[in-house]
Tab-separated table of C-alpha atoms in Angstrom:
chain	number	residue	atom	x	y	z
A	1	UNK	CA	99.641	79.566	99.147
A	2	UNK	CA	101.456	79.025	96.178
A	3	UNK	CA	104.855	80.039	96.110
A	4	UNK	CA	107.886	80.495	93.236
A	5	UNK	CA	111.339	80.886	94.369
A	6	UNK	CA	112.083	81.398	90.513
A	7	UNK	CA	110.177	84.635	90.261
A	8	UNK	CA	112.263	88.014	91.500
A	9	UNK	CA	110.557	91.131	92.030
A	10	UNK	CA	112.349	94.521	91.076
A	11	UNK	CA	110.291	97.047	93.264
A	12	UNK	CA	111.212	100.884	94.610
A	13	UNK	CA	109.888	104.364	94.036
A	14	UNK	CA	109.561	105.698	90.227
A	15	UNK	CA	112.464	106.721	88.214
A	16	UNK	CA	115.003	104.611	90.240
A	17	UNK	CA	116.117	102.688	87.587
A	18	UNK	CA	113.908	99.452	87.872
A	19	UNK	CA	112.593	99.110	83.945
A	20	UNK	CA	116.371	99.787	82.866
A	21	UNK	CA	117.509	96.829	84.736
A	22	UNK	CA	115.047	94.790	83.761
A	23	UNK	CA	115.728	95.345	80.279
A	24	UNK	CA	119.488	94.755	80.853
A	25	UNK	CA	118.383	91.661	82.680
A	26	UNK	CA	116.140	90.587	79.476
A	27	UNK	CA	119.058	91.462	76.940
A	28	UNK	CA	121.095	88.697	79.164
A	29	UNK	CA	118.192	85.617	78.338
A	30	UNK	CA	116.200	85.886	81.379
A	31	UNK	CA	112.440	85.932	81.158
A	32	UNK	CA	110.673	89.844	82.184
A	33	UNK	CA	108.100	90.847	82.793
A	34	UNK	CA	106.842	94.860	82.646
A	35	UNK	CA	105.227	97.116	84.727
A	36	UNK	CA	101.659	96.856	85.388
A	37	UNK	CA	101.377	100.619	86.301
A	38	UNK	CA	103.227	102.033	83.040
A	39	UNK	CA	101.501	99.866	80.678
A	40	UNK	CA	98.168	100.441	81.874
A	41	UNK	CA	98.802	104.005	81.814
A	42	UNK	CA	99.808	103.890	78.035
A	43	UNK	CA	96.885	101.386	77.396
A	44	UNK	CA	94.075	103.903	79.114
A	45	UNK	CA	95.436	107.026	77.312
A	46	UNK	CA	95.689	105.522	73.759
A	47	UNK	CA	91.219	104.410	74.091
A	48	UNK	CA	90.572	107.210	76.235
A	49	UNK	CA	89.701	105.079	79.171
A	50	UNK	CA	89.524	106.262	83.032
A	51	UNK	CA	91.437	103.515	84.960
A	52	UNK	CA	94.614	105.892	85.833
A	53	UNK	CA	95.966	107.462	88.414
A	54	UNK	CA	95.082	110.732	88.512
A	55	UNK	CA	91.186	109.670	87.165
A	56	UNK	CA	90.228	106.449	88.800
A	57	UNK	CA	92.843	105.145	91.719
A	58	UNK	CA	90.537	102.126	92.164
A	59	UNK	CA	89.971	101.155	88.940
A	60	UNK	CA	93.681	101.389	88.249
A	61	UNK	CA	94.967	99.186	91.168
A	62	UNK	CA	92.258	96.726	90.229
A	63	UNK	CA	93.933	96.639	86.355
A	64	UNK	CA	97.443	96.466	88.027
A	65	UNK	CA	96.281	93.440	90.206
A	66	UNK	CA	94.883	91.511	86.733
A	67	UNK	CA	97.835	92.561	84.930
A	68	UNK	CA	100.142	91.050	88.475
A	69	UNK	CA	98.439	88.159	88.772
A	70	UNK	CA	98.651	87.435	84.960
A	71	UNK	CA	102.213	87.879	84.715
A	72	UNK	CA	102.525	85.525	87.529
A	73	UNK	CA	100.769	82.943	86.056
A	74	UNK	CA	102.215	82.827	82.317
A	75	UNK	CA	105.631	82.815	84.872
A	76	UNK	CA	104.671	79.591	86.108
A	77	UNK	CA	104.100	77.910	82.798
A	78	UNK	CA	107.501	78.726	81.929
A	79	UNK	CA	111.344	77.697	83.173
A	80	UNK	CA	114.051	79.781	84.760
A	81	UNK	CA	114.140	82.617	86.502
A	82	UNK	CA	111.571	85.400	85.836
A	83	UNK	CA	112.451	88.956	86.979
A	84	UNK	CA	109.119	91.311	87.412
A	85	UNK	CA	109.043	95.469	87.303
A	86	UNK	CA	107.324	95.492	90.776
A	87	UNK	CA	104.805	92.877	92.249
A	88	UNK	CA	101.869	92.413	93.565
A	89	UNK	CA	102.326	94.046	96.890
A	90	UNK	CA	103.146	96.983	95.024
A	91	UNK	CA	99.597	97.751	94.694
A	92	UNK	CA	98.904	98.186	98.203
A	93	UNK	CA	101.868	100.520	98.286
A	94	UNK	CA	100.168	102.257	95.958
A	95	UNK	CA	96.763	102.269	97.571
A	96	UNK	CA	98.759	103.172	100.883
A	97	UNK	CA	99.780	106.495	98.750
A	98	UNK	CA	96.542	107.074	97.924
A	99	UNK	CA	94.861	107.017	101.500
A	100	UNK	CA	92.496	104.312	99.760
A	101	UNK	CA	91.280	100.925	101.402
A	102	UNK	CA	93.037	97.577	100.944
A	103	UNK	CA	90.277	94.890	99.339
A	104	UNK	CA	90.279	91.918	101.130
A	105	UNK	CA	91.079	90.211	97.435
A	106	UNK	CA	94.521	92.378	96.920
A	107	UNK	CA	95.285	90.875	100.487
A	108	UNK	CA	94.440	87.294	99.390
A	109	UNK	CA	96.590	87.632	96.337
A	110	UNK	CA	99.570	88.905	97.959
A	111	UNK	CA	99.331	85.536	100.048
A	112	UNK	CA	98.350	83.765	97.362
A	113	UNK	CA	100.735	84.570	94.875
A	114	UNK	CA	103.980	84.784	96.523
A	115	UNK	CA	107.395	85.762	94.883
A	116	UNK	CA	111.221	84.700	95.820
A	117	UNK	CA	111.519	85.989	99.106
A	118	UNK	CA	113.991	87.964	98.392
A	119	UNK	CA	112.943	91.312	96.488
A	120	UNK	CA	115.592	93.664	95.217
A	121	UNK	CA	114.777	97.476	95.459
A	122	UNK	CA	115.905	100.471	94.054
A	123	UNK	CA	116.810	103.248	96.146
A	124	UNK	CA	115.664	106.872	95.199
A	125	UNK	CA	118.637	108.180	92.800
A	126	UNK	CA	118.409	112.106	92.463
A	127	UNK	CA	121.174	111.863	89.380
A	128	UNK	CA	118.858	109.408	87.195
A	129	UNK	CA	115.038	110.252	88.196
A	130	UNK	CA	112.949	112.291	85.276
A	131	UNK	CA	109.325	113.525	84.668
A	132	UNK	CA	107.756	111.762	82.098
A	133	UNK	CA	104.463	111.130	80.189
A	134	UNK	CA	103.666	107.938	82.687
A	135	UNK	CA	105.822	109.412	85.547
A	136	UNK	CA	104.092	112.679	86.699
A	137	UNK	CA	105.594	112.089	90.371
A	138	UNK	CA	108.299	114.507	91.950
A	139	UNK	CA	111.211	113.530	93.321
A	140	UNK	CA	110.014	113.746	96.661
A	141	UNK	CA	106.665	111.187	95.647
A	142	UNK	CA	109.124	108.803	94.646
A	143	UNK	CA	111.234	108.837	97.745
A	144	UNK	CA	107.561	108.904	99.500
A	145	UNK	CA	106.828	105.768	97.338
A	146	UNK	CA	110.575	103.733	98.175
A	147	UNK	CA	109.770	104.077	101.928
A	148	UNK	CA	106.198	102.822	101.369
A	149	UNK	CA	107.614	100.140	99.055
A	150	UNK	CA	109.999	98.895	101.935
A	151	UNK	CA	107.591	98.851	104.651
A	152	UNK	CA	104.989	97.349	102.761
A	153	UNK	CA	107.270	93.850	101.608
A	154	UNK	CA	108.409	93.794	104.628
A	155	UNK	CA	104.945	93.644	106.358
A	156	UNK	CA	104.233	90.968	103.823
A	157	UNK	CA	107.242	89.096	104.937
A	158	UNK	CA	109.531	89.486	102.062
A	159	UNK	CA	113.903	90.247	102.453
A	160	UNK	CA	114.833	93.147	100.471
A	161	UNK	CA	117.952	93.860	99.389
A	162	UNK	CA	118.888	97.336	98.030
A	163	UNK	CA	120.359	97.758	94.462
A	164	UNK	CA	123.409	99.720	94.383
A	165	UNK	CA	123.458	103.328	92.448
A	166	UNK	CA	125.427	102.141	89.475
A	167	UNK	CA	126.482	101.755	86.177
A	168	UNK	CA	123.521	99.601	85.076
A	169	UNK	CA	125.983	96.617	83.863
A	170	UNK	CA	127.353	96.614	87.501
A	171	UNK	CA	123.599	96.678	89.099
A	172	UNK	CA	122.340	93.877	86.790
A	173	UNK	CA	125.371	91.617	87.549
A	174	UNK	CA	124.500	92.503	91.504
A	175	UNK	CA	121.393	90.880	91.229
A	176	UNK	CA	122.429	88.408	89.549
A	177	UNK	CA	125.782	87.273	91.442
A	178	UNK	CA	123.093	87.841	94.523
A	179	UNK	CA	120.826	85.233	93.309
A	180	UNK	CA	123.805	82.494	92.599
A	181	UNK	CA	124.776	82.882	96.386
């Protein structure tokens, strides 16, 4: 296993607020990375390709786990603290959506590849969450997707901690007075 207690994982259901704080947290010095799901999704519709959601599940998950495992990697090649737009065991959240299998390869990742043990999430927040070209979930999918999100770190053995429903100045200096205690 190899593990980094310098890379933070943002995770919860769509439209909660997770790519805003991570670009607060960027605009403050710290090292982000984005979404697997959101760019692949803007990658696959600008060449026409199939790996997304609502063509190929599989294909998509398996570009989310490259993308993942990726980030991960050019994380450990640099210092500080790296926050990340979901992780890794997002993908089996998402696959758990789906009513697909697990590979036996997400599940060695996952082990493999292991974040700060504490992961932050973002609750579902009725007031912020919108439709959008990426997002085609409803409100009720992304509440769907927070409670997968929470059981599935916890199975893997992560802490969460939930972000507050704030200003996003007040969430981002949460997490970050959270990770000085």
């Amino acid at each position: 296993m190899i593990n980094s207690t310098k890379n933070i994982v943002i995770t919860g259901g769509p439209g909660s607020g997770k790519s805003t704080l991570i670009n607060i947290l960027s605009s403050k010095g710290y090292m982000c990375f984005p979404e697997a799901g959101r760019a692949i999704i803007q990658d696959q519709v600008l060449i026409d390709g199939n790996a997304l959601p609502w063509v190929d599940r599989k294909a998509f998950a398996e570009l989310m786990l490259c993308w993942d495992m990726r980030s991960w990697n050019i994380a450990g090649d640099l210092g500080g603290i790296h926050f990340f737009d979901r992780g890794i065991p997002d993908i089996v959240g998402y696959l758990n959506l789906c009513c697909l299998p697990i590979p036996a390869h997400l599940e060695a990742a996952i082990w493999q590849f292991r974040y700060h043990n504490t992961v932050f999430i973002a609750p579902p927040w009725p007031e912020i969450y919108k439709q959008d070209n990426e997002r085609k979930q409803t409100f009720e999918e992304a509440i769907q997707t927070y409670q997968t999100m929470v059981t599935c770190y916890q199975n893997y053995g992560y802490e969460l901690i939930e972000l507050p429903c704030v200003a996003i100045e007040e969430r981002a200096n949460f997490v970050i007075n959270k990770l000085q205690q």
